[in-house]
mmCIF file of C-alpha atoms in Angstrom:
data_model
loop_
_atom_site.group_PDB
_atom_site.id
_atom_site.type_symbol
_atom_site.label_atom_id
_atom_site.label_comp_id
_atom_site.label_asym_id
_atom_site.label_seq_id
_atom_site.Cartn_x
_atom_site.Cartn_y
_atom_site.Cartn_z
ATOM 1 C CA MET V 169 51.686 59.812 47.510
ATOM 2 C CA PRO V 170 52.114 56.344 49.053
ATOM 3 C CA VAL V 171 49.464 53.770 48.191
ATOM 4 C CA THR V 172 47.578 52.417 51.198
ATOM 5 C CA LEU V 173 46.315 48.844 51.101
ATOM 6 C CA ASN V 174 42.919 47.810 52.376
ATOM 7 C CA ARG V 175 43.272 47.366 56.125
ATOM 8 C CA PHE V 176 41.561 43.966 56.071
ATOM 9 C CA LEU V 177 44.004 42.753 53.445
ATOM 10 C CA GLN V 178 46.922 44.146 55.416
ATOM 11 C CA ALA V 179 45.842 42.147 58.461
ATOM 12 C CA ALA V 180 45.349 38.907 56.514
ATOM 13 C CA ARG V 181 48.077 36.285 56.240
ATOM 14 C CA PRO V 182 49.117 34.533 53.026
ATOM 15 C CA SER V 183 47.992 30.939 52.603
ATOM 16 C CA ALA V 184 50.435 28.718 54.493
ATOM 17 C CA THR V 185 49.944 25.844 52.048
ATOM 18 C CA TYR V 186 50.806 28.013 49.051
ATOM 19 C CA GLU V 187 53.835 29.419 50.874
ATOM 20 C CA VAL V 188 55.113 25.857 51.294
ATOM 21 C CA MET V 189 54.417 25.141 47.627
ATOM 22 C CA ASP V 190 56.459 28.228 46.694
ATOM 23 C CA ARG V 191 59.361 27.022 48.869
ATOM 24 C CA VAL V 192 59.179 23.584 47.250
ATOM 25 C CA ALA V 193 59.285 25.168 43.779
ATOM 26 C CA ALA V 194 62.312 27.241 44.769
ATOM 27 C CA ARG V 195 64.177 24.213 46.154
ATOM 28 C CA ARG V 196 63.392 22.170 43.054
ATOM 29 C CA ALA V 197 64.629 25.009 40.859
ATOM 30 C CA GLU V 198 67.930 24.717 42.716
ATOM 31 C CA GLY V 199 68.083 21.028 41.808
ATOM 32 C CA ALA V 200 66.781 19.493 45.038
ATOM 33 C CA SER V 201 64.633 16.360 44.852
ATOM 34 C CA ILE V 202 61.687 17.195 47.111
ATOM 35 C CA ILE V 203 58.775 14.923 47.954
ATOM 36 C CA SER V 204 55.864 17.220 48.680
ATOM 37 C CA LEU V 205 53.131 16.032 51.016
ATOM 38 C CA SER V 206 51.854 19.584 51.422
ATOM 39 C CA SER V 207 49.280 19.951 48.682
ATOM 40 C CA GLY V 208 45.616 19.070 49.118
ATOM 41 C CA GLU V 209 44.921 17.621 45.702
ATOM 42 C CA PRO V 210 44.558 14.061 44.425
ATOM 43 C CA ASP V 211 47.440 12.774 42.287
ATOM 44 C CA PHE V 212 45.053 10.970 39.923
ATOM 45 C CA ASP V 213 44.251 12.230 36.441
ATOM 46 C CA THR V 214 40.771 13.622 35.871
ATOM 47 C CA PRO V 215 38.494 10.753 34.711
ATOM 48 C CA PRO V 216 38.697 10.366 30.905
ATOM 49 C CA HIS V 217 34.986 10.926 30.263
ATOM 50 C CA VAL V 218 35.200 14.227 32.146
ATOM 51 C CA SER V 219 38.265 15.446 30.253
ATOM 52 C CA GLU V 220 36.666 14.371 26.988
ATOM 53 C CA ALA V 221 33.600 16.465 27.838
ATOM 54 C CA GLY V 222 35.858 19.491 28.252
ATOM 55 C CA ILE V 223 37.542 18.820 24.900
ATOM 56 C CA ALA V 224 34.152 18.304 23.247
ATOM 57 C CA ALA V 225 32.993 21.641 24.677
ATOM 58 C CA ILE V 226 35.904 23.407 22.987
ATOM 59 C CA LYS V 227 35.289 21.666 19.681
ATOM 60 C CA ALA V 228 31.576 22.478 19.846
ATOM 61 C CA GLY V 229 32.302 26.148 20.389
ATOM 62 C CA HIS V 230 31.097 26.281 24.012
ATOM 63 C CA THR V 231 33.646 28.974 24.770
ATOM 64 C CA ARG V 232 31.484 31.986 25.518
ATOM 65 C CA TYR V 233 29.951 33.522 28.612
ATOM 66 C CA THR V 234 27.329 31.651 30.605
ATOM 67 C CA GLN V 235 24.859 32.966 33.139
ATOM 68 C CA VAL V 236 26.499 34.402 36.236
ATOM 69 C CA ALA V 237 25.157 31.581 38.433
ATOM 70 C CA GLY V 238 26.289 28.920 35.961
ATOM 71 C CA LEU V 239 24.790 26.829 33.203
ATOM 72 C CA GLN V 240 21.230 25.810 33.994
ATOM 73 C CA GLN V 241 22.088 22.191 33.093
ATOM 74 C CA LEU V 242 24.908 22.170 35.636
ATOM 75 C CA ARG V 243 22.758 23.823 38.298
ATOM 76 C CA GLU V 244 20.085 21.198 37.671
ATOM 77 C CA ALA V 245 22.707 18.463 38.021
ATOM 78 C CA ALA V 246 23.933 20.000 41.270
ATOM 79 C CA ALA V 247 20.382 20.120 42.610
ATOM 80 C CA GLU V 248 19.841 16.483 41.629
ATOM 81 C CA LYS V 249 23.084 15.552 43.374
ATOM 82 C CA PHE V 250 21.970 17.266 46.603
ATOM 83 C CA GLN V 251 18.600 15.485 46.379
ATOM 84 C CA ARG V 252 20.016 12.055 45.527
ATOM 85 C CA GLU V 253 23.046 11.919 47.801
ATOM 86 C CA ASN V 254 22.130 14.241 50.670
ATOM 87 C CA GLY V 255 18.340 14.110 50.886
ATOM 88 C CA LEU V 256 18.000 17.880 50.456
ATOM 89 C CA GLN V 257 14.853 19.185 48.794
ATOM 90 C CA VAL V 258 16.574 21.563 46.405
ATOM 91 C CA ASP V 259 15.375 23.492 43.372
ATOM 92 C CA TRP V 260 18.017 24.297 40.769
ATOM 93 C CA ARG V 261 17.181 27.993 41.149
ATOM 94 C CA ASN V 262 18.551 27.777 44.687
ATOM 95 C CA THR V 263 21.995 26.681 43.484
ATOM 96 C CA LEU V 264 25.062 28.625 42.426
ATOM 97 C CA VAL V 265 28.163 27.536 40.506
ATOM 98 C CA SER V 266 31.417 29.366 41.225
ATOM 99 C CA ARG V 267 35.093 29.278 40.289
ATOM 100 C CA GLY V 268 36.013 26.739 42.931
ATOM 101 C CA GLY V 269 34.757 26.075 46.441
ATOM 102 C CA LYS V 270 36.847 28.939 47.805
ATOM 103 C CA GLN V 271 34.818 31.457 45.807
ATOM 104 C CA VAL V 272 31.587 29.962 47.167
ATOM 105 C CA ILE V 273 32.827 30.616 50.705
ATOM 106 C CA PHE V 274 34.077 34.098 49.874
ATOM 107 C CA ASN V 275 30.803 34.990 48.153
ATOM 108 C CA ALA V 276 28.720 33.869 51.117
ATOM 109 C CA LEU V 277 30.751 35.716 53.738
ATOM 110 C CA ALA V 278 31.304 38.861 51.679
ATOM 111 C CA ALA V 279 27.583 39.051 50.944
ATOM 112 C CA THR V 280 26.517 38.813 54.587
ATOM 113 C CA LEU V 281 29.206 40.083 56.955
ATOM 114 C CA ASN V 282 29.374 43.597 58.314
ATOM 115 C CA GLU V 283 32.248 44.915 60.367
ATOM 116 C CA GLY V 284 32.209 43.360 63.819
ATOM 117 C CA ASP V 285 30.133 40.340 62.834
ATOM 118 C CA GLN V 286 31.569 37.108 64.199
ATOM 119 C CA VAL V 287 32.120 33.733 62.533
ATOM 120 C CA ILE V 288 32.731 30.622 64.630
ATOM 121 C CA VAL V 289 35.602 28.582 63.203
ATOM 122 C CA PRO V 290 36.421 25.253 64.906
ATOM 123 C CA ALA V 291 40.153 24.554 65.012
ATOM 124 C CA PRO V 292 41.917 22.813 63.401
ATOM 125 C CA TYR V 293 40.518 24.539 60.336
ATOM 126 C CA TRP V 294 41.314 24.943 56.660
ATOM 127 C CA VAL V 295 43.838 27.761 56.530
ATOM 128 C CA SER V 296 41.640 30.116 54.481
ATOM 129 C CA TYR V 297 38.542 30.197 56.694
ATOM 130 C CA PRO V 298 39.676 32.832 59.222
ATOM 131 C CA GLU V 299 41.484 34.858 56.574
ATOM 132 C CA ILE V 300 38.390 35.057 54.356
ATOM 133 C CA VAL V 301 36.318 36.088 57.373
ATOM 134 C CA GLN V 302 38.786 38.863 58.140
ATOM 135 C CA LEU V 303 38.999 40.001 54.508
ATOM 136 C CA CYS V 304 35.208 40.369 54.554
ATOM 137 C CA GLY V 305 35.332 42.596 57.635
ATOM 138 C CA GLY V 306 34.254 39.946 60.120
ATOM 139 C CA GLU V 307 35.880 38.574 63.239
ATOM 140 C CA PRO V 308 36.849 34.887 63.322
ATOM 141 C CA VAL V 309 36.090 33.270 66.679
ATOM 142 C CA ILE V 310 38.401 30.284 66.934
ATOM 143 C CA VAL V 311 37.213 27.326 69.030
ATOM 144 C CA PRO V 312 40.013 24.814 69.764
ATOM 145 C CA CYS V 313 38.870 21.220 69.202
ATOM 146 C CA THR V 314 41.613 18.933 70.430
ATOM 147 C CA ALA V 315 42.241 15.222 70.060
ATOM 148 C CA HIS V 316 40.163 14.709 73.215
ATOM 149 C CA SER V 317 37.048 15.568 71.158
ATOM 150 C CA ASN V 318 38.468 13.883 68.046
ATOM 151 C CA PHE V 319 39.119 17.357 66.605
ATOM 152 C CA LYS V 320 35.367 18.013 66.427
ATOM 153 C CA LEU V 321 33.180 20.804 67.791
ATOM 154 C CA THR V 322 30.876 19.660 70.577
ATOM 155 C CA ALA V 323 27.410 21.002 71.294
ATOM 156 C CA GLU V 324 28.622 22.323 74.652
ATOM 157 C CA ALA V 325 31.527 24.208 73.104
ATOM 158 C CA LEU V 326 29.236 25.685 70.448
ATOM 159 C CA GLU V 327 26.669 26.856 73.012
ATOM 160 C CA ALA V 328 29.400 28.503 75.057
ATOM 161 C CA VAL V 329 30.767 30.612 72.217
ATOM 162 C CA ILE V 330 27.617 31.863 70.454
ATOM 163 C CA GLY V 331 27.016 35.551 71.104
ATOM 164 C CA PRO V 332 24.769 38.349 69.844
ATOM 165 C CA ARG V 333 27.199 39.212 67.016
ATOM 166 C CA THR V 334 27.599 35.603 65.832
ATOM 167 C CA ARG V 335 26.637 35.516 62.176
ATOM 168 C CA TRP V 336 28.006 32.172 60.933
ATOM 169 C CA LEU V 337 29.346 28.806 62.012
ATOM 170 C CA ILE V 338 31.673 27.038 59.569
ATOM 171 C CA LEU V 339 31.568 23.227 59.624
ATOM 172 C CA ASN V 340 33.900 21.063 57.559
ATOM 173 C CA SER V 341 33.344 17.300 57.435
ATOM 174 C CA PRO V 342 35.428 15.361 56.532
ATOM 175 C CA SER V 343 37.901 17.869 57.872
ATOM 176 C CA ASN V 344 40.973 19.416 56.369
ATOM 177 C CA PRO V 345 43.422 18.965 58.125
ATOM 178 C CA SER V 346 42.346 16.354 60.685
ATOM 179 C CA GLY V 347 40.237 13.975 58.595
ATOM 180 C CA ALA V 348 37.559 14.056 61.314
ATOM 181 C CA VAL V 349 34.020 13.096 60.260
ATOM 182 C CA TYR V 350 30.904 14.213 62.122
ATOM 183 C CA SER V 351 28.359 11.475 62.819
ATOM 184 C CA ARG V 352 24.617 11.941 62.483
ATOM 185 C CA GLU V 353 24.303 12.126 66.276
ATOM 186 C CA GLU V 354 27.018 14.770 66.567
ATOM 187 C CA LEU V 355 25.418 16.903 63.868
ATOM 188 C CA GLU V 356 21.989 16.524 65.460
ATOM 189 C CA ALA V 357 23.409 17.741 68.784
ATOM 190 C CA LEU V 358 24.913 20.805 67.083
ATOM 191 C CA GLY V 359 21.628 21.334 65.275
ATOM 192 C CA GLN V 360 19.692 21.457 68.534
ATOM 193 C CA VAL V 361 21.968 24.241 69.760
ATOM 194 C CA LEU V 362 21.596 26.162 66.510
ATOM 195 C CA LEU V 363 17.808 25.900 66.589
ATOM 196 C CA ARG V 364 17.902 27.974 69.776
ATOM 197 C CA HIS V 365 19.924 30.739 68.093
ATOM 198 C CA GLU V 366 17.972 31.894 65.056
ATOM 199 C CA HIS V 367 20.479 34.605 64.102
ATOM 200 C CA VAL V 368 23.253 32.098 63.277
ATOM 201 C CA MET V 369 23.833 30.812 59.740
ATOM 202 C CA VAL V 370 25.855 27.679 58.955
ATOM 203 C CA LEU V 371 28.308 27.127 56.126
ATOM 204 C CA SER V 372 28.637 23.379 55.627
ATOM 205 C CA ASP V 373 31.790 22.670 53.629
ATOM 206 C CA ASP V 374 31.314 19.133 52.281
ATOM 207 C CA ILE V 375 34.111 19.198 49.696
ATOM 208 C CA TYR V 376 35.604 15.894 50.979
ATOM 209 C CA GLU V 377 32.217 14.174 51.206
ATOM 210 C CA HIS V 378 33.151 11.187 49.037
ATOM 211 C CA LEU V 379 36.511 10.560 50.717
ATOM 212 C CA ILE V 380 35.223 8.820 53.821
ATOM 213 C CA PHE V 381 36.583 5.534 55.146
ATOM 214 C CA ASP V 382 35.868 2.440 57.231
ATOM 215 C CA ASP V 383 32.324 2.098 55.839
ATOM 216 C CA LEU V 384 31.233 5.289 57.618
ATOM 217 C CA GLU V 385 28.165 7.057 56.281
ATOM 218 C CA PHE V 386 28.300 10.724 55.368
ATOM 219 C CA PHE V 387 25.767 13.187 56.741
ATOM 220 C CA THR V 388 25.371 16.925 56.294
ATOM 221 C CA LEU V 389 23.711 19.336 58.709
ATOM 222 C CA ALA V 390 20.684 20.395 56.617
ATOM 223 C CA GLN V 391 19.953 16.713 56.055
ATOM 224 C CA VAL V 392 19.849 15.678 59.724
ATOM 225 C CA THR V 393 18.191 18.895 60.987
ATOM 226 C CA PRO V 394 15.775 19.960 58.228
ATOM 227 C CA LEU V 395 14.399 22.824 60.351
ATOM 228 C CA LEU V 396 17.752 24.538 59.844
ATOM 229 C CA ALA V 397 17.665 24.257 56.040
ATOM 230 C CA GLU V 398 16.769 27.926 55.560
ATOM 231 C CA ARG V 399 19.892 28.902 57.515
ATOM 232 C CA VAL V 400 22.402 26.512 55.947
ATOM 233 C CA LEU V 401 24.574 26.997 52.898
ATOM 234 C CA THR V 402 25.704 23.533 51.773
ATOM 235 C CA MET V 403 28.706 23.687 49.472
ATOM 236 C CA ASN V 404 30.611 21.106 47.489
ATOM 237 C CA GLY V 405 32.696 20.833 44.342
ATOM 238 C CA VAL V 406 34.351 18.530 41.856
ATOM 239 C CA SER V 407 37.973 19.171 42.921
ATOM 240 C CA LYS V 408 38.527 16.347 45.397
ATOM 241 C CA ALA V 409 35.980 13.712 44.361
ATOM 242 C CA TYR V 410 36.838 13.846 40.644
ATOM 243 C CA ALA V 411 40.506 14.995 40.754
ATOM 244 C CA MET V 412 39.540 18.289 39.110
ATOM 245 C CA THR V 413 41.370 20.834 41.269
ATOM 246 C CA GLY V 414 42.578 22.862 38.285
ATOM 247 C CA TRP V 415 39.164 22.983 36.620
ATOM 248 C CA ARG V 416 37.982 25.334 39.409
ATOM 249 C CA ILE V 417 34.312 24.467 39.871
ATOM 250 C CA GLY V 418 32.455 24.663 43.182
ATOM 251 C CA TYR V 419 28.730 24.732 43.767
ATOM 252 C CA ALA V 420 26.321 25.354 46.611
ATOM 253 C CA THR V 421 22.696 25.391 47.657
ATOM 254 C CA GLY V 422 20.995 27.477 50.299
ATOM 255 C CA PRO V 423 18.131 29.873 50.973
ATOM 256 C CA ALA V 424 16.984 31.851 47.931
ATOM 257 C CA TRP V 425 17.853 35.259 49.411
ATOM 258 C CA LEU V 426 21.438 34.189 50.075
ATOM 259 C CA ILE V 427 21.967 32.559 46.675
ATOM 260 C CA LYS V 428 20.622 35.729 45.045
ATOM 261 C CA ALA V 429 23.015 37.906 47.039
ATOM 262 C CA MET V 430 25.957 35.661 46.180
ATOM 263 C CA GLU V 431 24.985 35.748 42.502
ATOM 264 C CA LYS V 432 24.857 39.556 42.614
ATOM 265 C CA LEU V 433 28.336 39.692 44.097
ATOM 266 C CA GLN V 434 29.724 37.139 41.638
ATOM 267 C CA GLY V 435 28.231 39.131 38.770
ATOM 268 C CA GLN V 436 30.379 42.112 39.709
ATOM 269 C CA GLN V 437 33.427 40.012 40.524
ATOM 270 C CA THR V 438 34.102 37.192 38.035
ATOM 271 C CA SER V 439 30.738 36.490 36.365
ATOM 272 C CA GLY V 440 30.105 32.862 35.437
ATOM 273 C CA PRO V 441 32.805 30.187 35.758
ATOM 274 C CA CYS V 442 34.782 28.871 32.800
ATOM 275 C CA THR V 443 32.316 27.428 30.285
ATOM 276 C CA ILE V 444 34.599 24.511 29.406
ATOM 277 C CA SER V 445 35.040 23.606 33.077
ATOM 278 C CA GLN V 446 31.295 23.747 33.608
ATOM 279 C CA ARG V 447 30.713 21.287 30.759
ATOM 280 C CA ALA V 448 33.315 18.959 32.272
ATOM 281 C CA ALA V 449 31.739 19.293 35.732
ATOM 282 C CA LEU V 450 28.368 18.419 34.221
ATOM 283 C CA ALA V 451 29.862 15.196 32.871
ATOM 284 C CA ALA V 452 31.319 14.468 36.311
ATOM 285 C CA LEU V 453 28.040 14.932 38.183
ATOM 286 C CA THR V 454 25.889 13.065 35.672
ATOM 287 C CA GLY V 455 28.337 10.382 34.540
ATOM 288 C CA PRO V 456 29.598 7.110 36.058
ATOM 289 C CA LYS V 457 30.787 7.127 39.674
ATOM 290 C CA ASP V 458 33.277 4.245 39.512
ATOM 291 C CA PHE V 459 36.172 6.696 39.854
ATOM 292 C CA ILE V 460 34.895 7.859 43.252
ATOM 293 C CA ARG V 461 34.612 4.327 44.629
ATOM 294 C CA LEU V 462 38.064 3.369 43.365
ATOM 295 C CA SER V 463 39.801 6.482 44.685
ATOM 296 C CA ARG V 464 38.167 6.005 48.091
ATOM 297 C CA VAL V 465 39.610 2.487 48.329
ATOM 298 C CA ILE V 466 43.059 3.685 47.258
ATOM 299 C CA PHE V 467 43.084 6.574 49.728
ATOM 300 C CA GLN V 468 42.052 4.321 52.602
ATOM 301 C CA GLN V 469 44.873 1.919 51.715
ATOM 302 C CA ARG V 470 47.310 4.833 51.608
ATOM 303 C CA ARG V 471 46.077 6.082 54.970
ATOM 304 C CA ASP V 472 46.667 2.693 56.544
ATOM 305 C CA GLN V 473 50.150 2.405 55.029
ATOM 306 C CA VAL V 474 51.195 5.905 56.116
ATOM 307 C CA LEU V 475 49.997 5.277 59.676
ATOM 308 C CA LYS V 476 51.940 1.993 59.695
ATOM 309 C CA TRP V 477 55.143 3.615 58.409
ATOM 310 C CA LEU V 478 54.929 6.621 60.730
ATOM 311 C CA ALA V 479 54.427 4.378 63.764
ATOM 312 C CA ASP V 480 58.223 3.953 63.686
ATOM 313 C CA ALA V 481 58.836 7.724 64.020
ATOM 314 C CA PRO V 482 59.789 8.499 67.640
ATOM 315 C CA GLY V 483 58.066 11.629 68.884
ATOM 316 C CA LEU V 484 55.144 11.585 66.437
ATOM 317 C CA ARG V 485 51.626 10.608 67.507
ATOM 318 C CA CYS V 486 49.012 10.038 64.812
ATOM 319 C CA GLU V 487 45.263 9.841 65.278
ATOM 320 C CA VAL V 488 43.406 7.730 62.709
ATOM 321 C CA PRO V 489 41.676 10.040 60.198
ATOM 322 C CA GLN V 490 38.201 8.970 59.082
ATOM 323 C CA GLY V 491 38.192 10.874 55.812
ATOM 324 C CA ALA V 492 39.903 13.306 53.404
ATOM 325 C CA PHE V 493 43.566 12.479 52.672
ATOM 326 C CA TYR V 494 45.535 13.930 55.557
ATOM 327 C CA VAL V 495 47.233 12.635 58.691
ATOM 328 C CA PHE V 496 47.350 15.279 61.426
ATOM 329 C CA ALA V 497 50.275 14.173 63.570
ATOM 330 C CA CYS V 498 51.162 15.601 66.967
ATOM 331 C CA CYS V 499 54.844 16.558 67.118
ATOM 332 C CA ALA V 500 54.949 17.903 70.687
ATOM 333 C CA GLU V 501 57.631 15.414 71.698
ATOM 334 C CA LEU V 502 59.962 16.721 68.979
ATOM 335 C CA LEU V 503 60.030 20.235 70.388
ATOM 336 C CA GLY V 504 63.220 21.113 72.196
ATOM 337 C CA LYS V 505 65.190 18.575 70.162
ATOM 338 C CA VAL V 506 68.095 19.479 67.857
ATOM 339 C CA THR V 507 68.469 18.346 64.241
ATOM 340 C CA PRO V 508 71.729 16.919 62.823
ATOM 341 C CA LYS V 509 72.410 20.344 61.263
ATOM 342 C CA GLY V 510 71.998 22.072 64.613
ATOM 343 C CA THR V 511 68.497 23.507 64.272
ATOM 344 C CA VAL V 512 66.619 23.729 67.567
ATOM 345 C CA LEU V 513 62.960 22.751 67.079
ATOM 346 C CA ARG V 514 60.950 25.277 69.068
ATOM 347 C CA SER V 515 57.656 25.040 67.158
ATOM 348 C CA ASP V 516 55.809 22.884 64.654
ATOM 349 C CA GLU V 517 56.800 25.390 61.983
ATOM 350 C CA ASP V 518 60.444 24.727 62.865
ATOM 351 C CA VAL V 519 59.735 21.020 62.422
ATOM 352 C CA VAL V 520 58.339 21.343 58.906
ATOM 353 C CA ASN V 521 61.044 23.820 57.890
ATOM 354 C CA ALA V 522 63.739 21.420 59.071
ATOM 355 C CA LEU V 523 62.075 18.483 57.325
ATOM 356 C CA LEU V 524 62.124 20.440 54.077
ATOM 357 C CA ASP V 525 65.690 21.693 54.475
ATOM 358 C CA GLU V 526 67.266 18.552 55.917
ATOM 359 C CA ALA V 527 65.053 15.639 54.805
ATOM 360 C CA ASP V 528 63.670 16.971 51.488
ATOM 361 C CA VAL V 529 60.064 16.362 52.572
ATOM 362 C CA ALA V 530 57.479 19.149 52.437
ATOM 363 C CA LEU V 531 54.635 19.271 54.985
ATOM 364 C CA VAL V 532 52.507 22.046 56.513
ATOM 365 C CA HIS V 533 52.682 23.010 60.183
ATOM 366 C CA GLY V 534 49.552 22.478 62.242
ATOM 367 C CA SER V 535 49.590 25.939 63.804
ATOM 368 C CA ALA V 536 48.707 27.296 60.342
ATOM 369 C CA PHE V 537 45.470 25.348 60.771
ATOM 370 C CA GLY V 538 44.896 26.836 64.209
ATOM 371 C CA LEU V 539 46.138 23.937 66.323
ATOM 372 C CA GLY V 540 49.741 23.183 67.181
ATOM 373 C CA PRO V 541 52.088 21.517 67.677
ATOM 374 C CA TYR V 542 51.001 19.302 64.790
ATOM 375 C CA ILE V 543 52.106 18.593 61.234
ATOM 376 C CA ARG V 544 49.752 17.877 58.334
ATOM 377 C CA ILE V 545 50.813 15.065 56.044
ATOM 378 C CA ALA V 546 48.891 14.818 52.765
ATOM 379 C CA TYR V 547 48.916 11.253 51.431
ATOM 380 C CA ALA V 548 47.681 12.183 47.962
ATOM 381 C CA LEU V 549 50.720 10.685 46.266
ATOM 382 C CA ASN V 550 51.679 7.288 44.859
ATOM 383 C CA ASP V 551 52.790 4.535 47.238
ATOM 384 C CA ASP V 552 56.491 4.682 46.350
ATOM 385 C CA SER V 553 56.706 8.430 46.988
ATOM 386 C CA LEU V 554 54.748 8.094 50.230
ATOM 387 C CA HIS V 555 57.027 5.304 51.433
ATOM 388 C CA GLN V 556 60.152 7.323 50.630
ATOM 389 C CA ALA V 557 58.744 10.383 52.369
ATOM 390 C CA CYS V 558 57.701 8.460 55.477
ATOM 391 C CA ASP V 559 61.113 6.765 55.636
ATOM 392 C CA ALA V 560 62.733 10.204 55.493
ATOM 393 C CA ILE V 561 60.457 11.477 58.277
ATOM 394 C CA VAL V 562 61.300 8.450 60.439
ATOM 395 C CA ARG V 563 65.041 8.910 59.848
ATOM 396 C CA PHE V 564 64.720 12.610 60.666
ATOM 397 C CA CYS V 565 62.950 11.862 63.972
ATOM 398 C CA CYS V 566 65.453 9.146 64.887
ATOM 399 C CA ALA V 567 68.399 11.481 64.257
ATOM 400 C CA LEU V 568 67.187 14.208 66.621
ATOM 401 C CA ARG V 569 69.123 14.728 69.847
ATOM 402 C CA SER V 570 68.353 16.452 73.093
ATOM 403 C CA ALA V 571 69.369 20.087 73.394
#
């Protein structure tokens, strides 16, 4: 008897970023020297005091199960972080620690969505948002947010798309892949719309909170519109701010009923996160913050250098990202051109495939993030590698010919 997969899983697409990473690994196994600007993780080592806390946890025998929702000490530290940095009046009991930010999102949507429920996802979006919605039985409602609105959802666009089956809005600031950052005024305008629609929850993905440039100030929705606090799940993690992607720790705060439901689901899914990682995350949240300030300066310098280098690439147009570590470059003028090896570029996916095959540079196509024709360039690498990669991109663009 043939095995039938879950229909939601059958309809879901694999992660585009991990597909690129697999292609890079295959090319490298063949001996190719690939510079990968496809992965969304800092190239820095985890801060020493954080790694040492993980080692100390092993030596102290902290290698057993914890509570499903995470160590109380870590939940208290997460609550203190939300209070101190975001002005949220949070009790540690209304927090949850999960195995990465992705599990936080999955828990929230799986705990609340029924078939036919809709989730508003502004595009460009992180590749996993619509797929997680679909896996949970919901329907992603994609709202294109072009360069004309600085890749951000406007109050008017939000009002126009909310319907009776709308269950969630997902907001990501700073944004992956565009680097867009919502101002206080923009969030307040969205908040006013949401106050009129009491059936809509908001998932505020703040994972890139500390990677914000040009002296901009970070704001989150529950902070600027406190009346919405009981309908907002604010999530964060240690992956980006502390270069801890492999430690897999995300955390969130929200209304008690939702946190309880997410804890119930997590208890039947993975239980508590890795004890060692939790001890390291505790050191990150309670320890010195010099690493965050330094990495922010370095990433802003890298952003400026990449924009300068790519300005010489004919056919690419780059907006200036305000945060995260991505440049989201429009490649519309490259379409229809032919590469030196004879490949006709008909889509942004063709562009990134040709860059990998012919220029040994790995990127991710913008259509995977819901908005094409763009390419996402992650500048989370050292300066020499970034310069080499940008030079290769420029040479690639210069070598294109008309069909």
